[in-house]
Coordinates of C-alpha atoms and ligand atoms in Angstrom, one line a residue:
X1 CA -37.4 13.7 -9.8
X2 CA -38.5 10.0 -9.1
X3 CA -42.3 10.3 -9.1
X4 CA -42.2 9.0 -13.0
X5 CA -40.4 5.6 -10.9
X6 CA -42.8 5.3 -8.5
X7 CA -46.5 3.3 -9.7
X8 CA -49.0 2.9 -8.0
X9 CA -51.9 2.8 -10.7
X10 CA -53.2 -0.8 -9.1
X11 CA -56.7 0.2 -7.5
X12 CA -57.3 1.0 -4.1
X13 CA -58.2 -2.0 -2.6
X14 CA -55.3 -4.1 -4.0
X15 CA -53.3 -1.7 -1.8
X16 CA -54.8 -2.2 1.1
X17 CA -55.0 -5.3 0.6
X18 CA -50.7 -5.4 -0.2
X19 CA -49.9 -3.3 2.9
X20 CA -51.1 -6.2 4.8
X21 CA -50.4 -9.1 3.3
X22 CA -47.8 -11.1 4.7
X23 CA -44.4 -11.1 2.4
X24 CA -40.8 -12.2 1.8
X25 CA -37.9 -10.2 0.2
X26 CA -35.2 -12.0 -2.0
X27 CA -33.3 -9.4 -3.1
X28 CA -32.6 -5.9 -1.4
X29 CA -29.5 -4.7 -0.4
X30 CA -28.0 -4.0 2.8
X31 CA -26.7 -0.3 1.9
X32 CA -29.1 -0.1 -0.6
X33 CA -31.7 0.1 1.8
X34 CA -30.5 2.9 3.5
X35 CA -33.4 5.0 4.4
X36 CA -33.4 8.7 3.4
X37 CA -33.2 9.3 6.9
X38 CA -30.6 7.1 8.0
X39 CA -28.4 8.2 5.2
X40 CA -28.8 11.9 5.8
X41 CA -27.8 11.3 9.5
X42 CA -24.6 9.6 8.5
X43 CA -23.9 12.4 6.2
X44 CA -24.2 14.6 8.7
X45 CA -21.5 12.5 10.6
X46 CA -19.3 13.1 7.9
X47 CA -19.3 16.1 6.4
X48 CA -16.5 15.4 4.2
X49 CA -19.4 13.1 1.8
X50 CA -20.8 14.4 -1.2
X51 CA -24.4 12.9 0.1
X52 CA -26.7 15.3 1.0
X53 CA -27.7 15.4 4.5
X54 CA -31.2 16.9 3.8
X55 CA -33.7 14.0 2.4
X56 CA -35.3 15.9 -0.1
X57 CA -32.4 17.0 -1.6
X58 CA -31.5 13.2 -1.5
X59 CA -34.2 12.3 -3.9
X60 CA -32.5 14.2 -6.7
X61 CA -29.3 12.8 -5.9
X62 CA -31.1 9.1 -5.8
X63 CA -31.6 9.8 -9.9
X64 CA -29.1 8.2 -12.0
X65 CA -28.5 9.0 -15.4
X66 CA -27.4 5.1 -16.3
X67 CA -26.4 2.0 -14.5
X68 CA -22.5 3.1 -14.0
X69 CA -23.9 6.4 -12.5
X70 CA -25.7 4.5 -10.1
X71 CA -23.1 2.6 -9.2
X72 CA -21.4 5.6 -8.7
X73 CA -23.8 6.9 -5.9
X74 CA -24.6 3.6 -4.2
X75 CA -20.9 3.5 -3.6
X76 CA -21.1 7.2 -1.9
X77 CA -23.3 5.8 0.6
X78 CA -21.4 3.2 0.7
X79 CA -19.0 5.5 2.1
X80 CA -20.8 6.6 4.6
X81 CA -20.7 3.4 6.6
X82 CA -17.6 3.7 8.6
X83 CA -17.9 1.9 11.7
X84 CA -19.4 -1.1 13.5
X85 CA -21.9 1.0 15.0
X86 CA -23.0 2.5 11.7
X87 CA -23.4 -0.5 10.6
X88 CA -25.7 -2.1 13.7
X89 CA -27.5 1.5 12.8
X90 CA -28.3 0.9 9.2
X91 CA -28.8 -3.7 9.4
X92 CA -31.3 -2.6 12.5
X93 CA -33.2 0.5 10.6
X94 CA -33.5 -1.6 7.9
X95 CA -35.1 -4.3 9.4
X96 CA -37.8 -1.8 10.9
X97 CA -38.7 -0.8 7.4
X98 CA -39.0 -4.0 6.3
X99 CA -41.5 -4.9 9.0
X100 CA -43.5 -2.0 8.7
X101 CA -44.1 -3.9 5.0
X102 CA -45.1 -6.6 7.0
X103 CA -42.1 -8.7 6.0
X104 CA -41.5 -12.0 7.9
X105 CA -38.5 -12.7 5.9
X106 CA -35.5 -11.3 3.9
X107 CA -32.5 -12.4 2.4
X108 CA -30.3 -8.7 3.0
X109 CA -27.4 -8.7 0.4
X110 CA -23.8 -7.6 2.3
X111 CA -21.2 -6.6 0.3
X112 CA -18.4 -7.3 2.8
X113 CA -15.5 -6.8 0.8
X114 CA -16.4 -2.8 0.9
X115 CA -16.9 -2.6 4.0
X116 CA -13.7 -4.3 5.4
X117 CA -11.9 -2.5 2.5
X118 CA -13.0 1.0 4.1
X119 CA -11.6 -0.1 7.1
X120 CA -14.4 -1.6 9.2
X121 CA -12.7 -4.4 11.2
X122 CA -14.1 -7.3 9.9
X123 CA -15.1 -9.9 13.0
X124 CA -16.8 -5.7 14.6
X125 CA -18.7 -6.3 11.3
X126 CA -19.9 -9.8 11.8
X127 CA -20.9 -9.3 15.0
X128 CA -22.5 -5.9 14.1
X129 CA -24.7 -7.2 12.0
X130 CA -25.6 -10.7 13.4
X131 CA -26.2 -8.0 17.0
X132 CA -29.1 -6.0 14.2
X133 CA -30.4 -9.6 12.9
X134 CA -30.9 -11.0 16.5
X135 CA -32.4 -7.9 17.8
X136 CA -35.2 -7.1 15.1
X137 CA -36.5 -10.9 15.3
X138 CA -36.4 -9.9 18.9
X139 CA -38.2 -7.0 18.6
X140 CA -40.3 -7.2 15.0
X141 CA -40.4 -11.0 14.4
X142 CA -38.6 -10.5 11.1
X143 CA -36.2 -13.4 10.7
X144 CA -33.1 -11.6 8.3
X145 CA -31.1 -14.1 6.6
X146 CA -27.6 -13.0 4.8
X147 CA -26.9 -12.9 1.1
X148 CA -22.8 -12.1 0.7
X149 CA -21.9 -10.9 -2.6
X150 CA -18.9 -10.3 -4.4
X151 CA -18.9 -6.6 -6.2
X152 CA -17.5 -8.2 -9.5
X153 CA -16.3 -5.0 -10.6
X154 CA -13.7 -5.2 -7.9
X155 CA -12.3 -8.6 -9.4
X156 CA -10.7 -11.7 -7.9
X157 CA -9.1 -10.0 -5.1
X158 CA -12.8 -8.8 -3.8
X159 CA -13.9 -12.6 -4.7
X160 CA -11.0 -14.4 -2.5
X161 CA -11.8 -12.1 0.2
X162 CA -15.8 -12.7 -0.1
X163 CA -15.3 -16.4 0.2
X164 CA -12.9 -16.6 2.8
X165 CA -15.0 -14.0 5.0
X166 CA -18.0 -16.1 4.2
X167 CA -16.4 -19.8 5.1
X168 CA -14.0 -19.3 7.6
X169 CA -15.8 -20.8 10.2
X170 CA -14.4 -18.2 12.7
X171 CA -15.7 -15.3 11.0
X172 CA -19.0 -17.2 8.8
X173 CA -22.0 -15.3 10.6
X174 CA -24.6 -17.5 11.9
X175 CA -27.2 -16.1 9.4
X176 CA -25.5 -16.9 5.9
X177 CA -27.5 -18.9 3.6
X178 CA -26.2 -17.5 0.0
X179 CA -23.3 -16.1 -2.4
X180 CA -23.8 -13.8 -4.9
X181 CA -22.5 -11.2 -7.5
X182 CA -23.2 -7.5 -8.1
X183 CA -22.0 -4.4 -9.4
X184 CA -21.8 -3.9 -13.3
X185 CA -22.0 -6.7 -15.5
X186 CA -20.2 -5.3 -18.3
X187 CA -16.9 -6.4 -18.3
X188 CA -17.2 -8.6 -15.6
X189 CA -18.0 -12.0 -17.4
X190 CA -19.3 -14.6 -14.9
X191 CA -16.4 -18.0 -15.6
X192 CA -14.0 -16.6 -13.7
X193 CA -16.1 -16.1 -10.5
X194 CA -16.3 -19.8 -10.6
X195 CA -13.5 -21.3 -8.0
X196 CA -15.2 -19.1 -5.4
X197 CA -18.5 -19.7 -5.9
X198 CA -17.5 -23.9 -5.9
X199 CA -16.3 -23.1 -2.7
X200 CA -18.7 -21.3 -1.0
X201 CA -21.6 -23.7 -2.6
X202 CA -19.0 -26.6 -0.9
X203 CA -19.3 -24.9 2.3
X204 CA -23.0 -25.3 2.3
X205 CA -24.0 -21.9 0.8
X206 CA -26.4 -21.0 -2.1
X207 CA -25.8 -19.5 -5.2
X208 CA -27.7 -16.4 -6.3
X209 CA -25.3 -14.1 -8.9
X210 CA -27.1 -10.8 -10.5
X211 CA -27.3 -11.8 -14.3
X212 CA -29.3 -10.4 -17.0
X213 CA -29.5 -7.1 -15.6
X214 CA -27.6 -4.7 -18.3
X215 CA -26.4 -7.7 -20.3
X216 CA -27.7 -10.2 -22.4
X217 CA -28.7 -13.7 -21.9
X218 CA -25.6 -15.2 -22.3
X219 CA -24.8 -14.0 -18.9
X220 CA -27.6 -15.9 -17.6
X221 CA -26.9 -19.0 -19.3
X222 CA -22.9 -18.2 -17.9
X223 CA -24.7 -17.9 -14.3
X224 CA -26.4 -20.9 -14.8
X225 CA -23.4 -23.3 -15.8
X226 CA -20.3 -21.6 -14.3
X227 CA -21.8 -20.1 -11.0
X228 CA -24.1 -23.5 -10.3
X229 CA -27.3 -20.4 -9.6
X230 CA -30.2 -21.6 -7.7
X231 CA -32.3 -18.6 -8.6
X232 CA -30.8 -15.1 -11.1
X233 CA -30.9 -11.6 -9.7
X234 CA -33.3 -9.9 -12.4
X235 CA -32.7 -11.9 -15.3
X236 CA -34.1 -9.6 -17.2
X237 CA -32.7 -10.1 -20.6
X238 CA -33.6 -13.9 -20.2
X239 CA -37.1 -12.7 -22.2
X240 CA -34.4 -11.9 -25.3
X241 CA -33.8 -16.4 -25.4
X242 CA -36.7 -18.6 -25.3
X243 CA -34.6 -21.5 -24.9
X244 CA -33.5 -19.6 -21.8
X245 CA -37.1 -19.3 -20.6
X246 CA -37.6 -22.6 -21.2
X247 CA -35.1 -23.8 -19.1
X248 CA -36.1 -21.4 -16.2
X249 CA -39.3 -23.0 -16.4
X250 CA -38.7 -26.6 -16.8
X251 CA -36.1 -26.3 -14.2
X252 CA -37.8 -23.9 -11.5
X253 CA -35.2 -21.8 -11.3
X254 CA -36.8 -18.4 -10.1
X255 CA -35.8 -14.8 -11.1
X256 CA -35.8 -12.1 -8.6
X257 CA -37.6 -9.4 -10.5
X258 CA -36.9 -6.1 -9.2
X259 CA -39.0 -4.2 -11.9
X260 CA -38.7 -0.5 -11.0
X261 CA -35.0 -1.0 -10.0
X262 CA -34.6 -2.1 -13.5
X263 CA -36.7 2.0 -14.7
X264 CA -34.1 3.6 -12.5
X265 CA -30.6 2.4 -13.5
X266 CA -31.8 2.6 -17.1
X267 CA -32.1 -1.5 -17.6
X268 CA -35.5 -1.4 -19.4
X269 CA -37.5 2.0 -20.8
X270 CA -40.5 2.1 -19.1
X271 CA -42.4 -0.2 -16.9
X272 CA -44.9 -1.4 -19.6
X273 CA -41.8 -2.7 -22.2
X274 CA -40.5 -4.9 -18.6
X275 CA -40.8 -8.2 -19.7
X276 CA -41.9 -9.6 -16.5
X277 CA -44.9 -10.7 -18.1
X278 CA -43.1 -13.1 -20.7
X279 CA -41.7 -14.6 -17.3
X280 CA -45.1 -16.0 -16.2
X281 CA -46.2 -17.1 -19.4
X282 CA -43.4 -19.0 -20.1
X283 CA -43.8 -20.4 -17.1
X284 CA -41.0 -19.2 -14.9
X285 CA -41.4 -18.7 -11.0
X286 CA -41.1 -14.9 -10.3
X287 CA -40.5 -13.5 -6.7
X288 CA -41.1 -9.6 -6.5
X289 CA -37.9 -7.5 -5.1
X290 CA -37.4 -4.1 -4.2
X291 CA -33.6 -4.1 -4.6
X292 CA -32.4 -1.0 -3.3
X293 CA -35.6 0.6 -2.0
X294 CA -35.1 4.4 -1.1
X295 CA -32.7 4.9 -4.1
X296 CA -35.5 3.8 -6.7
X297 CA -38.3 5.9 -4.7
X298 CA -40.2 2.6 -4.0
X299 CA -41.0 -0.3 -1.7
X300 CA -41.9 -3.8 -1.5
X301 CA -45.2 -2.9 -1.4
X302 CA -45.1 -0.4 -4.5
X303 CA -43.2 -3.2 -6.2
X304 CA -46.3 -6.0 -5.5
X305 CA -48.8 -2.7 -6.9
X306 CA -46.4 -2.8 -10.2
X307 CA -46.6 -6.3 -10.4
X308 CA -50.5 -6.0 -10.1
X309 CA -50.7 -3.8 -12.8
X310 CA -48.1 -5.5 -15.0
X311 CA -49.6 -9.0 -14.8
X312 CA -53.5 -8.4 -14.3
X313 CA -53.5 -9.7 -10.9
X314 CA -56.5 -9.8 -8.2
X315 CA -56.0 -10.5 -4.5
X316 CA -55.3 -14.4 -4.9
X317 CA -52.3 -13.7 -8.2
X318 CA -50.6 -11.3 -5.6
X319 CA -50.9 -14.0 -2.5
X320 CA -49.6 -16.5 -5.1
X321 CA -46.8 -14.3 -5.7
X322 CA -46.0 -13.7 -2.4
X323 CA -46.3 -17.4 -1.6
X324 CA -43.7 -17.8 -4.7
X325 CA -40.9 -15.7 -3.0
X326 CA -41.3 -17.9 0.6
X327 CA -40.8 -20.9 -1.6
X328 CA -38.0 -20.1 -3.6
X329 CA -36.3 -18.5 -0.1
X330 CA -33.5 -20.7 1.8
X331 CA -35.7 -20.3 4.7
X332 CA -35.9 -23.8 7.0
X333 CA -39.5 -26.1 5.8
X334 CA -41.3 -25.6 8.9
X335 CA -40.3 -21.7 8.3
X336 CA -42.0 -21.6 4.8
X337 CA -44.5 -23.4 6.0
X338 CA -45.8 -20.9 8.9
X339 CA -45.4 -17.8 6.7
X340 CA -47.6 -19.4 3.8
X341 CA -50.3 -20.4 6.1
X342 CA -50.5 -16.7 7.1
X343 CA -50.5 -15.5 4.0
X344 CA -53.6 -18.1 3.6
X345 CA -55.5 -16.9 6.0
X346 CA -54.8 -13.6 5.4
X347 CA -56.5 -13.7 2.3
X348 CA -59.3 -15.9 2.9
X349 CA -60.3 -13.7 5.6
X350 CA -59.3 -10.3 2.7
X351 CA -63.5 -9.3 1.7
X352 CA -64.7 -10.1 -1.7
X353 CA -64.6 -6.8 -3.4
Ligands
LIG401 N1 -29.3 -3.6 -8.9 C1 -28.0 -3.9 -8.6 N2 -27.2 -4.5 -9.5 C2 -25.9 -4.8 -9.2 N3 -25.4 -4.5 -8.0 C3 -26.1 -3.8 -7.1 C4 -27.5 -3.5 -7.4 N4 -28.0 -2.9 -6.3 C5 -27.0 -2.8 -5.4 N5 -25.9 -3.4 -5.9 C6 -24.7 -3.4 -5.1 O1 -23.8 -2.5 -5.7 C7 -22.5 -2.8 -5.3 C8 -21.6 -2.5 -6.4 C9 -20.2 -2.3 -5.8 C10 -19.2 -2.2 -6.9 O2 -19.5 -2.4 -8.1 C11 -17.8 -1.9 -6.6 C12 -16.9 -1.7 -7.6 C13 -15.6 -1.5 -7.3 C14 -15.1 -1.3 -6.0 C15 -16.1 -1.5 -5.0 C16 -15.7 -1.4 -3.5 O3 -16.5 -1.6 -2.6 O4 -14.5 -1.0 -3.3 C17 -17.4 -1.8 -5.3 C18 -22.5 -4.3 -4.9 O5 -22.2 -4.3 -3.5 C19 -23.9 -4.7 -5.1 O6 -24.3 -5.6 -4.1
LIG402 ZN1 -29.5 -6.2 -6.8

């Protein structure tokens, strides 16, 4: 079971206080963030899957035994998404969740190259999901924003046809903003991903690669040079390398921390070992993520609770960290700049306790 994932030890109030607070999500992926709902209902559209198609049979499945294991059912879900229409399904549902968190703003990670690999036509696609982003600004107010990454594990074929789906200009979606790399790290080093990231940072796009996660450092410092990263996804071993911090820091270059993604595939023990705290006091911006919500048993708003609880923070520390993730986001000035004055008055108007 996923209980032991889920923490929620921050008091009362700081919840309450969470589940309204105006927020922005970095890193959470598109499949990832397939509720238990929406993935039972495509399993029941194909009953070839392994998936189950009853949720709470789901939550045992959604427990992974190490990082390839989850790999290993993120890409059975993956599965599940066969056509346009699923897609438009899961990008819209998502965005309803994500609202209901009272997220203005996300950055969705889209893994293309599996979709268009399953078959999925790959303009149907574009327009599938730029139909789901249009609709729930329409119809939540949450502006989505697209993260394309290349599932390194899949190699330079999956990274040519990342970059050409994300800079042909008859294909780019209107709502790309940023290039990244997922799947396992080991045995993928970073250097070779570097031709494709030069071009899609040429064709205006920013450069976010996962790094750190279930490798050391060195794959940081690899993301840093090679890949040209504006921010890491997790960074977690970067607390093994102060120089590393250090240059985090002096440089602003924010880690997405995703901590209990990093207690479900295995990355780090137990939440009080996650060395999120190091982060902040060697000075490093952190932005709180959920990274592949259902499958972890969390949300954004259990993620801010763990943050609470990790880094001793009162109302303000979590507003602050909220206001962190709106800065480091590729959202327009004036954008930033209306989503941090609500998160302003939202807490100025939050009672002392
Ligand atoms: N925490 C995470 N850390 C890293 N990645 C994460 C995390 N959460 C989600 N992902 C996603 O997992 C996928 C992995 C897909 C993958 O490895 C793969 C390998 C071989 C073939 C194919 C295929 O499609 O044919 C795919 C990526 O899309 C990535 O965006
Ligand atoms: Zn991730």
């Amino acid at each position: 079971m996923t209980e032991h994932l889920v923490d929620s030890r921050a008091p009362r109030d700081l919840k309450a206080f969470v589940a309204g607070l105006p927020k922005a999500e970095l890193h959470v992926h598109h499949v990832g963030s397939a509720s238990p709902r929406i993935v039972s209902e495509l399993a029941a559209r194909h009953p070839d899957s392994k998936v189950p198609t009853d949720p709470a049979a789901l939550v045992d499945y959604f427990t992974f035994t190490d990082f390839a294991h989850f790999i290993e059912v993120y890409l059975s879900v993956v599965d599940l998404i066969r056509t346009p229409e699923d897609v438009r399904l899961l990008t819209f549902e998502v965005a309803r969740d994500l609202a209901r968190q009272q997220v203005r703003y996300a950055e969705l990670t889209i893994t293309p190259f599996s979709s268009t690999r399953r078959g999925i036509d790959e303009r149907a696609f574009m327009d599938a999901i730029e139909d789901a982003r249009k609709a729930a600004e329409a119809e939540f107010g949450t502006v989505l924003r697209w993260c394309f990454d290349i599932p390194g594990e899949a190699g330079l074929v999956a990274a040519e046809e990342t970059v050409r789906l994300a800079t042909d200009d008859r294909l780019r979606p209107e709502g790309l903003v940023s290039f990244g790399l997922g799947g396992p790290e080991v045995g993928v080093p970073r250097p070779q991903f570097k031709p494709y990231f030069d071009r899609a940072i040429a064709a205006g796009l920013h450069s976010v690669p996962h790094a750190g996660e279930t490798t050391g450092p060195e794959t940081v410092w690899d993301a840093l040079t090679h890949l040209r990263a504006e921010r890491i996804g997790h960074g977690t071993s970067s607390a093994q390398d102060p120089k590393l911090l250090a240059h985090l820091a002096e440089h602003r270059i924010p880690l997405e921390v995703c901590p209990t993604s990093n207690i479900a595939t295995r990355a780090v023990r137990t939440l009080d070992e996650h060395p999120i705290k190091k982060f902040v006091e060697a000075g490093v911006i952190v932005t709180i993520n959920s990274d592949d919500p259902p499958m972890f048993g969390t949300d954004l708003d259990n993620e801010y609770a763990v943050a609470a609880r990790l880094l001793d923070l009162d109302e303000r520390g979590l507003a602050e960290l909220a206001k962190n993730a709106v800065d480091a986001s590729f959202l327009d000035e004036a954008g930033k700049a209306r989503i941090k004055d609500e998160i302003d008055a939202y807490t100025v108007r939050w009672p002392d306790r």
